[in-house]
Amino acid sequence: MRPPITWEDWASIMAILTALFGGIGWLLNRYVKGPIGELRKELQKFRESETGERERLEAKVTRIGQRLQKLEDYWGFSQKK
């Protein structure tokens, strides 16, 4: 028959588990969370630059469309009926 588990045994088990999970948490922070955070920042910069570029191009297309509409109206090619 095994002897009952004492408080010292529980304390050593808890210390081992704490060290194990603490080590796993440190590894995740160092090798997963850190690089993902950097990737997130790079993606945010890319998204912001792409949004600005898209808005600039949309404004350009709008201006071209307005000029085209003026020319169509002037020459009588308008699709409006």
Tab-separated table of N, CA and C in Angstrom:
chain	number	residue	atom	x	y	z
A	1	MET	N	0.842	-1.181	0.000
A	1	MET	CA	0.000	0.000	0.000
A	1	MET	C	0.889	1.247	0.000
A	2	ARG	N	0.493	2.247	-0.835
A	2	ARG	CA	1.273	3.491	-0.914
A	2	ARG	C	0.932	4.402	0.253
A	3	PRO	N	1.931	5.174	0.660
A	3	PRO	CA	1.626	6.134	1.736
A	3	PRO	C	0.792	7.285	1.170
A	4	PRO	N	-0.010	7.938	1.972
A	4	PRO	CA	-0.828	9.055	1.481
A	4	PRO	C	0.062	10.226	1.039
A	5	ILE	N	-0.505	11.013	0.135
A	5	ILE	CA	0.228	12.177	-0.376
A	5	ILE	C	0.201	13.267	0.687
A	6	THR	N	1.372	13.784	0.993
A	6	THR	CA	1.479	14.818	2.023
A	6	THR	C	1.456	16.200	1.380
A	7	TRP	N	1.402	17.225	2.249
A	7	TRP	CA	1.392	18.603	1.751
A	7	TRP	C	2.694	18.928	1.027
A	8	GLU	N	3.782	18.341	1.453
A	8	GLU	CA	5.062	18.571	0.773
A	8	GLU	C	5.036	17.982	-0.634
A	9	ASP	N	4.384	16.827	-0.762
A	9	ASP	CA	4.252	16.215	-2.097
A	9	ASP	C	3.403	17.108	-3.005
A	10	TRP	N	2.275	17.612	-2.474
A	10	TRP	CA	1.423	18.508	-3.264
A	10	TRP	C	2.189	19.777	-3.642
A	11	ALA	N	2.949	20.291	-2.711
A	11	ALA	CA	3.720	21.516	-2.988
A	11	ALA	C	4.742	21.258	-4.088
A	12	SER	N	5.401	20.111	-4.058
A	12	SER	CA	6.385	19.814	-5.106
A	12	SER	C	5.696	19.600	-6.449
A	13	ILE	N	4.523	18.947	-6.445
A	13	ILE	CA	3.766	18.768	-7.702
A	13	ILE	C	3.352	20.129	-8.261
A	14	MET	N	2.856	21.007	-7.396
A	14	MET	CA	2.441	22.341	-7.841
A	14	MET	C	3.636	23.142	-8.355
A	15	ALA	N	4.790	23.011	-7.715
A	15	ALA	CA	5.983	23.719	-8.178
A	15	ALA	C	6.408	23.214	-9.553
A	16	ILE	N	6.326	21.902	-9.762
A	16	ILE	CA	6.682	21.334	-11.064
A	16	ILE	C	5.705	21.818	-12.131
A	17	LEU	N	4.413	21.778	-11.835
A	17	LEU	CA	3.411	22.242	-12.808
A	17	LEU	C	3.556	23.725	-13.105
A	18	THR	N	3.804	24.517	-12.078
A	18	THR	CA	3.988	25.957	-12.275
A	18	THR	C	5.198	26.228	-13.159
A	19	ALA	N	6.288	25.514	-12.896
A	19	ALA	CA	7.488	25.691	-13.719
A	19	ALA	C	7.232	25.235	-15.147
A	20	LEU	N	6.512	24.128	-15.295
A	20	LEU	CA	6.227	23.605	-16.628
A	20	LEU	C	5.370	24.584	-17.432
A	21	PHE	N	4.248	25.020	-16.828
A	21	PHE	CA	3.378	25.939	-17.546
A	21	PHE	C	4.002	27.322	-17.712
A	22	GLY	N	4.806	27.737	-16.752
A	22	GLY	CA	5.523	29.013	-16.886
A	22	GLY	C	6.502	28.951	-18.047
A	23	GLY	N	7.204	27.832	-18.167
A	23	GLY	CA	8.137	27.658	-19.284
A	23	GLY	C	7.430	27.633	-20.622
A	24	ILE	N	6.295	26.937	-20.660
A	24	ILE	CA	5.518	26.899	-21.905
A	24	ILE	C	5.022	28.296	-22.260
A	25	GLY	N	4.541	29.030	-21.257
A	25	GLY	CA	4.076	30.398	-21.510
A	25	GLY	C	5.195	31.291	-22.004
A	26	TRP	N	6.368	31.159	-21.429
A	26	TRP	CA	7.522	31.965	-21.864
A	26	TRP	C	7.881	31.628	-23.304
A	27	LEU	N	7.901	30.325	-23.631
A	27	LEU	CA	8.224	29.918	-25.005
A	27	LEU	C	7.197	30.459	-25.994
A	28	LEU	N	5.915	30.383	-25.627
A	28	LEU	CA	4.873	30.907	-26.519
A	28	LEU	C	5.025	32.404	-26.722
A	29	ASN	N	5.295	33.138	-25.649
A	29	ASN	CA	5.475	34.584	-25.782
A	29	ASN	C	6.667	34.917	-26.657
A	30	ARG	N	7.744	34.184	-26.464
A	30	ARG	CA	8.973	34.492	-27.189
A	30	ARG	C	8.899	34.095	-28.658
A	31	TYR	N	8.400	32.906	-28.941
A	31	TYR	CA	8.486	32.375	-30.295
A	31	TYR	C	7.185	32.423	-31.076
A	32	VAL	N	6.069	32.746	-30.424
A	32	VAL	CA	4.801	32.804	-31.140
A	32	VAL	C	4.187	34.197	-31.054
A	33	LYS	N	3.949	34.669	-29.841
A	33	LYS	CA	3.251	35.941	-29.664
A	33	LYS	C	4.072	37.114	-30.190
A	34	GLY	N	5.371	37.121	-29.928
A	34	GLY	CA	6.231	38.215	-30.400
A	34	GLY	C	6.251	38.325	-31.911
A	35	PRO	N	6.575	37.233	-32.629
A	35	PRO	CA	6.576	37.313	-34.093
A	35	PRO	C	5.202	37.619	-34.681
A	36	ILE	N	4.147	37.102	-34.059
A	36	ILE	CA	2.806	37.400	-34.564
A	36	ILE	C	2.488	38.874	-34.364
A	37	GLY	N	2.916	39.452	-33.245
A	37	GLY	CA	2.706	40.885	-33.014
A	37	GLY	C	3.430	41.725	-34.052
A	38	GLU	N	4.666	41.340	-34.389
A	38	GLU	CA	5.402	42.063	-35.419
A	38	GLU	C	4.722	41.921	-36.771
A	39	LEU	N	4.251	40.726	-37.080
A	39	LEU	CA	3.538	40.507	-38.335
A	39	LEU	C	2.260	41.337	-38.388
A	40	ARG	N	1.566	41.425	-37.249
A	40	ARG	CA	0.342	42.224	-37.177
A	40	ARG	C	0.641	43.696	-37.475
A	41	LYS	N	1.754	44.212	-36.920
A	41	LYS	CA	2.133	45.605	-37.174
A	41	LYS	C	2.447	45.822	-38.647
A	42	GLU	N	3.168	44.883	-39.254
A	42	GLU	CA	3.493	45.015	-40.679
A	42	GLU	C	2.237	44.975	-41.531
A	43	LEU	N	1.310	44.080	-41.195
A	43	LEU	CA	0.057	44.004	-41.944
A	43	LEU	C	-0.761	45.280	-41.792
A	44	GLN	N	-0.750	45.858	-40.596
A	44	GLN	CA	-1.485	47.109	-40.373
A	44	GLN	C	-0.896	48.234	-41.223
A	45	LYS	N	0.436	48.323	-41.284
A	45	LYS	CA	1.079	49.336	-42.127
A	45	LYS	C	0.713	49.124	-43.582
A	46	PHE	N	0.754	47.857	-44.030
A	46	PHE	CA	0.415	47.540	-45.417
A	46	PHE	C	-1.034	47.905	-45.713
A	47	ARG	N	-1.930	47.559	-44.770
A	47	ARG	CA	-3.349	47.849	-44.958
A	47	ARG	C	-3.587	49.353	-45.051
A	48	GLU	N	-2.922	50.118	-44.195
A	48	GLU	CA	-3.094	51.573	-44.220
A	48	GLU	C	-2.580	52.161	-45.528
A	49	SER	N	-1.428	51.687	-45.995
A	49	SER	CA	-0.886	52.219	-47.250
A	49	SER	C	-1.763	51.815	-48.423
A	50	GLU	N	-2.279	50.588	-48.408
A	50	GLU	CA	-3.151	50.143	-49.493
A	50	GLU	C	-4.475	50.905	-49.483
A	51	THR	N	-4.999	51.200	-48.304
A	51	THR	CA	-6.244	51.961	-48.218
A	51	THR	C	-6.044	53.353	-48.801
A	52	GLY	N	-4.937	53.997	-48.461
A	52	GLY	CA	-4.650	55.325	-49.007
A	52	GLY	C	-4.495	55.289	-50.518
A	53	GLU	N	-3.801	54.268	-51.018
A	53	GLU	CA	-3.622	54.131	-52.467
A	53	GLU	C	-4.968	53.891	-53.153
A	54	ARG	N	-5.806	53.029	-52.571
A	54	ARG	CA	-7.114	52.742	-53.159
A	54	ARG	C	-7.986	53.998	-53.181
A	55	GLU	N	-7.968	54.769	-52.097
A	55	GLU	CA	-8.766	55.998	-52.068
A	55	GLU	C	-8.269	56.998	-53.102
A	56	ARG	N	-6.958	57.084	-53.264
A	56	ARG	CA	-6.394	57.985	-54.266
A	56	ARG	C	-6.821	57.564	-55.668
A	57	LEU	N	-6.781	56.263	-55.944
A	57	LEU	CA	-7.179	55.784	-57.261
A	57	LEU	C	-8.678	55.944	-57.491
A	58	GLU	N	-9.486	55.744	-56.459
A	58	GLU	CA	-10.931	55.947	-56.596
A	58	GLU	C	-11.242	57.407	-56.920
A	59	ALA	N	-10.540	58.320	-56.273
A	59	ALA	CA	-10.749	59.744	-56.556
A	59	ALA	C	-10.351	60.055	-57.999
A	60	LYS	N	-9.265	59.443	-58.459
A	60	LYS	CA	-8.814	59.658	-59.832
A	60	LYS	C	-9.837	59.125	-60.839
A	61	VAL	N	-10.377	57.934	-60.561
A	61	VAL	CA	-11.400	57.364	-61.448
A	61	VAL	C	-12.640	58.242	-61.455
A	62	THR	N	-13.006	58.771	-60.309
A	62	THR	CA	-14.174	59.655	-60.228
A	62	THR	C	-13.958	60.906	-61.068
A	63	ARG	N	-12.764	61.499	-60.965
A	63	ARG	CA	-12.468	62.701	-61.767
A	63	ARG	C	-12.508	62.380	-63.264
A	64	ILE	N	-11.953	61.240	-63.641
A	64	ILE	CA	-11.967	60.859	-65.066
A	64	ILE	C	-13.401	60.635	-65.524
A	65	GLY	N	-14.208	59.986	-64.681
A	65	GLY	CA	-15.611	59.766	-65.027
A	65	GLY	C	-16.368	61.074	-65.181
A	66	GLN	N	-16.080	62.043	-64.337
A	66	GLN	CA	-16.748	63.345	-64.449
A	66	GLN	C	-16.339	64.054	-65.725
A	67	ARG	N	-15.029	63.980	-66.055
A	67	ARG	CA	-14.575	64.597	-67.311
A	67	ARG	C	-15.212	63.919	-68.513
A	68	LEU	N	-15.297	62.590	-68.469
A	68	LEU	CA	-15.904	61.844	-69.566
A	68	LEU	C	-17.373	62.218	-69.719
A	69	GLN	N	-18.061	62.360	-68.580
A	69	GLN	CA	-19.467	62.752	-68.630
A	69	GLN	C	-19.623	64.136	-69.258
A	70	LYS	N	-18.733	65.066	-68.908
A	70	LYS	CA	-18.796	66.407	-69.493
A	70	LYS	C	-18.575	66.339	-71.002
A	71	LEU	N	-17.600	65.533	-71.419
A	71	LEU	CA	-17.348	65.408	-72.861
A	71	LEU	C	-18.519	64.756	-73.584
A	72	GLU	N	-19.099	63.727	-72.977
A	72	GLU	CA	-20.259	63.079	-73.600
A	72	GLU	C	-21.421	64.056	-73.710
A	73	ASP	N	-21.644	64.838	-72.666
A	73	ASP	CA	-22.717	65.829	-72.706
A	73	ASP	C	-22.438	66.885	-73.786
A	74	TYR	N	-21.184	67.304	-73.880
A	74	TYR	CA	-20.821	68.340	-74.864
A	74	TYR	C	-21.023	67.830	-76.290
A	75	TRP	N	-20.580	66.604	-76.583
A	75	TRP	CA	-20.662	66.081	-77.931
A	75	TRP	C	-21.977	65.351	-78.215
A	76	GLY	N	-22.852	65.253	-77.246
A	76	GLY	CA	-24.153	64.637	-77.457
A	76	GLY	C	-24.142	63.122	-77.412
A	77	PHE	N	-23.154	62.537	-76.798
A	77	PHE	CA	-23.064	61.070	-76.707
A	77	PHE	C	-23.615	60.541	-75.390
A	78	SER	N	-24.256	61.369	-74.628
A	78	SER	CA	-24.703	60.983	-73.296
A	78	SER	C	-25.691	59.833	-73.379
A	79	GLN	N	-25.603	58.936	-72.421
A	79	GLN	CA	-26.509	57.781	-72.359
A	79	GLN	C	-27.829	58.144	-71.694
A	80	LYS	N	-27.919	59.336	-71.162
A	80	LYS	CA	-29.141	59.758	-70.484
A	80	LYS	C	-30.252	59.956	-71.523
A	81	LYS	N	-31.456	59.517	-71.166
A	81	LYS	CA	-32.587	59.704	-72.081
A	81	LYS	C	-33.743	60.323	-71.361
